[in-house]
Short mmCIF file of C-alpha atoms in Angstrom, two decimals:
data_model
loop_
_atom_site.label_atom_id
_atom_site.label_comp_id
_atom_site.label_asym_id
_atom_site.label_seq_id
_atom_site.Cartn_x
_atom_site.Cartn_y
_atom_site.Cartn_z
CA GLY A 1 76.21 -88.85 -126.03
CA ALA A 2 74.76 -86.56 -123.42
CA VAL A 3 76.87 -83.50 -124.30
CA VAL A 4 76.17 -80.01 -122.85
CA SER A 5 77.85 -76.97 -124.27
CA GLN A 6 78.21 -73.46 -123.03
CA HIS A 7 78.93 -70.26 -124.76
CA PRO A 8 80.95 -68.19 -124.22
CA SER A 9 83.66 -70.13 -122.32
CA TRP A 10 85.23 -66.96 -121.06
CA VAL A 11 83.86 -63.41 -120.97
CA ILE A 12 85.26 -60.11 -119.67
CA CYS A 13 82.93 -57.20 -119.23
CA LYS A 14 82.73 -53.76 -117.73
CA SER A 15 80.83 -53.10 -114.58
CA GLY A 16 77.22 -52.13 -115.20
CA THR A 17 76.87 -54.10 -118.38
CA SER A 18 74.82 -57.23 -118.88
CA VAL A 19 76.24 -60.62 -119.96
CA LYS A 20 74.29 -63.57 -121.49
CA ILE A 21 75.53 -67.16 -121.14
CA GLU A 22 74.01 -69.97 -123.22
CA CYS A 23 73.67 -73.55 -122.18
CA ARG A 24 72.76 -76.15 -124.89
CA SER A 25 72.05 -79.87 -124.75
CA LEU A 26 73.53 -81.04 -128.00
CA ASP A 27 72.29 -84.52 -128.45
CA PHE A 28 69.35 -84.86 -126.17
CA GLN A 29 66.35 -82.92 -124.99
CA ALA A 30 66.43 -81.47 -121.49
CA THR A 31 63.29 -80.85 -119.47
CA THR A 32 65.29 -79.39 -116.71
CA MET A 33 68.37 -77.32 -116.67
CA PHE A 34 70.28 -76.08 -113.64
CA TRP A 35 72.61 -73.11 -113.19
CA TYR A 36 75.47 -73.23 -110.63
CA ARG A 37 78.09 -70.69 -109.56
CA GLN A 38 81.53 -71.75 -108.39
CA PHE A 39 84.02 -69.44 -106.72
CA PRO A 40 87.76 -70.38 -106.68
CA LYS A 41 88.49 -73.39 -104.65
CA GLN A 42 84.84 -73.61 -103.55
CA SER A 43 81.99 -75.89 -104.30
CA LEU A 44 79.22 -75.60 -106.87
CA MET A 45 76.34 -73.67 -105.53
CA LEU A 46 72.96 -74.11 -107.17
CA MET A 47 71.54 -70.83 -108.24
CA ALA A 48 68.32 -71.84 -110.04
CA THR A 49 66.41 -74.71 -111.60
CA SER A 50 64.64 -74.05 -114.95
CA ASN A 51 62.02 -76.13 -116.71
CA GLU A 52 61.20 -75.55 -120.38
CA GLY A 53 58.42 -73.19 -120.84
CA SER A 54 58.02 -72.13 -117.25
CA LYS A 55 59.62 -69.65 -114.84
CA ALA A 56 62.80 -70.58 -113.12
CA THR A 57 62.93 -71.51 -109.51
CA TYR A 58 65.66 -69.66 -107.71
CA GLU A 59 67.51 -70.75 -104.58
CA GLN A 60 67.39 -68.66 -101.40
CA GLY A 61 69.57 -65.64 -101.62
CA VAL A 62 69.83 -65.54 -105.42
CA GLU A 63 68.26 -62.40 -106.95
CA LYS A 64 65.96 -63.29 -109.76
CA ASP A 65 66.03 -59.79 -111.18
CA LYS A 66 69.82 -59.91 -111.40
CA PHE A 67 70.18 -63.37 -112.78
CA LEU A 68 67.59 -63.79 -115.55
CA ILE A 69 67.04 -67.33 -116.70
CA ASN A 70 65.17 -68.26 -119.85
CA HIS A 71 64.53 -71.90 -120.90
CA ALA A 72 62.99 -71.29 -124.27
CA SER A 73 63.32 -74.77 -125.71
CA LEU A 74 64.21 -78.32 -124.79
CA THR A 75 67.81 -77.78 -125.81
CA LEU A 76 68.58 -74.15 -124.74
CA SER A 77 68.68 -72.23 -121.49
CA THR A 78 70.20 -68.82 -121.01
CA LEU A 79 71.54 -66.94 -117.97
CA THR A 80 71.74 -63.25 -118.19
CA VAL A 81 73.74 -61.45 -115.45
CA THR A 82 72.26 -57.91 -115.47
CA SER A 83 74.17 -54.87 -114.34
CA ALA A 84 77.18 -56.97 -113.56
CA HIS A 85 79.61 -55.98 -110.71
CA PRO A 86 83.05 -57.27 -109.84
CA GLU A 87 81.57 -59.53 -107.11
CA ASP A 88 79.65 -61.27 -109.81
CA SER A 89 82.93 -62.54 -111.26
CA SER A 90 82.76 -66.36 -110.90
CA PHE A 91 82.62 -69.61 -112.86
CA TYR A 92 79.14 -70.34 -114.01
CA ILE A 93 78.21 -73.91 -114.92
CA CYS A 94 74.98 -75.30 -116.28
CA SER A 95 73.72 -78.85 -116.23
CA ALA A 96 70.79 -80.62 -117.94
CA ARG A 97 68.66 -83.51 -117.16
CA SER A 98 67.28 -85.53 -120.08
CA LEU A 99 63.69 -85.71 -121.16
CA ALA A 100 64.16 -89.47 -121.56
CA GLY A 101 64.26 -89.84 -117.82
CA GLY A 102 66.93 -90.89 -115.37
CA ASN A 103 68.35 -88.81 -112.59
CA GLU A 104 71.73 -87.92 -113.95
CA GLN A 105 72.62 -84.31 -114.66
CA PHE A 106 75.07 -83.69 -117.46
CA PHE A 107 77.34 -80.65 -116.91
CA GLY A 108 78.64 -78.11 -119.36
CA PRO A 109 82.22 -76.96 -119.39
CA GLY A 110 81.46 -73.73 -117.58
CA THR A 111 81.79 -69.98 -118.35
CA ARG A 112 84.28 -67.84 -116.61
CA LEU A 113 82.95 -64.36 -116.08
CA THR A 114 85.28 -61.53 -115.14
CA VAL A 115 83.71 -58.11 -114.38
CA LEU A 116 86.11 -55.24 -114.37
CA GLN B 1 76.86 -76.66 -90.30
CA LYS B 2 77.12 -77.44 -93.91
CA GLU B 3 74.87 -80.17 -95.20
CA VAL B 4 77.90 -81.80 -96.86
CA GLU B 5 81.39 -81.59 -95.52
CA GLN B 6 84.51 -82.43 -97.53
CA ASP B 7 88.18 -81.87 -96.71
CA PRO B 8 89.44 -79.45 -99.30
CA GLY B 9 92.93 -80.78 -99.16
CA PRO B 10 95.08 -80.27 -101.16
CA LEU B 11 96.18 -83.89 -101.18
CA SER B 12 99.41 -84.96 -102.86
CA VAL B 13 100.34 -88.58 -103.45
CA PRO B 14 103.04 -90.44 -105.42
CA GLU B 15 101.95 -92.32 -108.54
CA GLY B 16 100.60 -95.80 -107.75
CA ALA B 17 99.32 -94.84 -104.31
CA ILE B 18 95.82 -95.61 -103.03
CA VAL B 19 93.82 -92.44 -102.54
CA SER B 20 90.95 -92.15 -100.06
CA LEU B 21 88.56 -89.22 -100.49
CA ASN B 22 85.80 -88.70 -97.95
CA CYS B 23 82.58 -86.76 -97.23
CA THR B 24 80.23 -86.52 -94.38
CA TYR B 25 76.70 -85.28 -94.44
CA SER B 26 74.05 -84.26 -92.00
CA ASN B 27 70.79 -84.76 -93.93
CA SER B 28 69.42 -88.29 -93.64
CA ALA B 29 67.01 -87.53 -96.49
CA PHE B 30 69.75 -87.70 -99.03
CA GLN B 31 69.08 -90.73 -101.27
CA TYR B 32 71.73 -90.75 -103.95
CA PHE B 33 75.41 -90.24 -103.68
CA MET B 34 77.82 -89.28 -106.43
CA TRP B 35 81.36 -88.52 -107.01
CA TYR B 36 82.46 -86.00 -109.71
CA ARG B 37 85.82 -85.24 -111.08
CA GLN B 38 86.59 -81.66 -112.15
CA TYR B 39 89.63 -80.71 -113.98
CA SER B 40 90.83 -77.06 -113.83
CA ARG B 41 88.46 -74.62 -115.51
CA LYS B 42 86.14 -77.44 -116.74
CA GLY B 43 82.66 -78.69 -115.70
CA PRO B 44 82.37 -81.63 -113.45
CA GLU B 45 82.09 -85.23 -114.89
CA LEU B 46 80.35 -88.08 -113.13
CA LEU B 47 82.60 -90.79 -111.90
CA MET B 48 80.45 -92.95 -109.60
CA TYR B 49 76.79 -93.05 -108.55
CA THR B 50 75.32 -95.11 -105.72
CA TYR B 51 72.15 -95.18 -103.66
CA SER B 52 72.65 -97.87 -101.08
CA SER B 53 75.07 -98.60 -98.31
CA GLY B 54 77.90 -100.74 -99.37
CA ASN B 55 80.61 -100.64 -101.96
CA LYS B 56 80.49 -100.14 -105.71
CA GLU B 57 83.49 -100.77 -107.94
CA ASP B 58 84.36 -99.44 -111.31
CA GLY B 59 87.87 -100.12 -112.60
CA ARG B 60 90.31 -98.40 -110.26
CA PHE B 61 87.54 -96.55 -108.45
CA THR B 62 85.51 -97.83 -105.52
CA ALA B 63 82.63 -95.86 -103.90
CA GLN B 64 81.61 -96.59 -100.38
CA VAL B 65 78.52 -95.49 -98.62
CA ASP B 66 77.75 -95.86 -94.95
CA LYS B 67 74.28 -94.40 -94.36
CA SER B 68 74.34 -95.22 -90.63
CA SER B 69 77.39 -93.01 -90.12
CA LYS B 70 76.42 -90.53 -92.93
CA TYR B 71 79.82 -90.95 -94.51
CA ILE B 72 80.87 -91.75 -98.00
CA SER B 73 84.24 -92.43 -99.53
CA LEU B 74 85.95 -92.79 -102.95
CA PHE B 75 89.05 -94.98 -103.24
CA ILE B 76 91.33 -94.71 -106.26
CA ARG B 77 93.75 -97.58 -106.66
CA ASP B 78 97.01 -97.31 -108.65
CA SER B 79 96.62 -93.57 -108.84
CA GLN B 80 97.95 -91.99 -112.07
CA PRO B 81 99.07 -88.39 -112.75
CA SER B 82 96.08 -88.07 -115.04
CA ASP B 83 93.87 -88.50 -111.87
CA SER B 84 95.07 -85.05 -110.70
CA ALA B 85 91.87 -83.02 -110.42
CA THR B 86 89.37 -81.84 -107.90
CA TYR B 87 86.98 -84.47 -106.63
CA LEU B 88 83.60 -83.42 -105.51
CA CYS B 89 81.07 -85.56 -103.66
CA ALA B 90 77.44 -84.68 -104.30
CA MET B 91 74.16 -85.87 -102.81
CA ARG B 92 70.71 -85.71 -104.30
CA GLN B 93 67.61 -84.70 -102.59
CA GLY B 94 64.64 -84.58 -104.82
CA GLY B 95 65.81 -82.96 -108.05
CA LYS B 96 68.72 -81.03 -106.50
CA LEU B 97 72.34 -81.90 -106.07
CA ILE B 98 74.20 -80.66 -103.03
CA PHE B 99 77.96 -80.58 -103.52
CA GLY B 100 80.77 -80.87 -101.08
CA GLN B 101 83.59 -78.32 -101.27
CA GLY B 102 85.85 -80.64 -103.35
CA THR B 103 89.18 -82.09 -102.61
CA GLU B 104 92.12 -81.09 -104.81
CA LEU B 105 94.24 -84.14 -105.59
CA SER B 106 97.69 -84.12 -107.10
CA VAL B 107 99.38 -87.39 -108.19
CA LYS B 108 103.12 -87.00 -108.68
CA PRO B 109 104.99 -89.10 -111.21
#
């Protein structure tokens, strides 16, 4: 149980375009989903926390107009990187916390974004 | 100063060795301490979870927390090539996880 999927697993796009990444909790309902960014050989940095039906809370230094987060249902959150630039190239990972309670976050497999 | 410090390695050991991975932290408000394993180009998976000082054992893995020194460790006994991965410590404050940089471990057959 407690499986989180991400789609796509890998995406290449041109500079200036927008990219949407989906995060789904497959076998549980998630009240809260988290979006992280990880650069090569670096740690996971929390970008934002989203709760179903409300606006996401962004960490300091993360542009909310550039990284649009929508948590439309208890099983789906999306991250849209708008007007992507090469410096946005990174590994984006989501995690989800269950509606059933507990503190554990279940992580997705990640999405590798390359902006040319 | 980062809230969580972790030696990035890389760390290379022979199969069967005991591995010691460590993190220090500066924020005494951290309540929960976790170790994650991350294989290349994959998401992290939870290995161990503790909230009090002392040791917690699970198979070949032992997590140790020393809150007075703000120091946590993960020990891997009888290490296997399949243990080769990046190990991240993480600490929870409220609803957020703060991760260490990760230590890259390679276990050679």
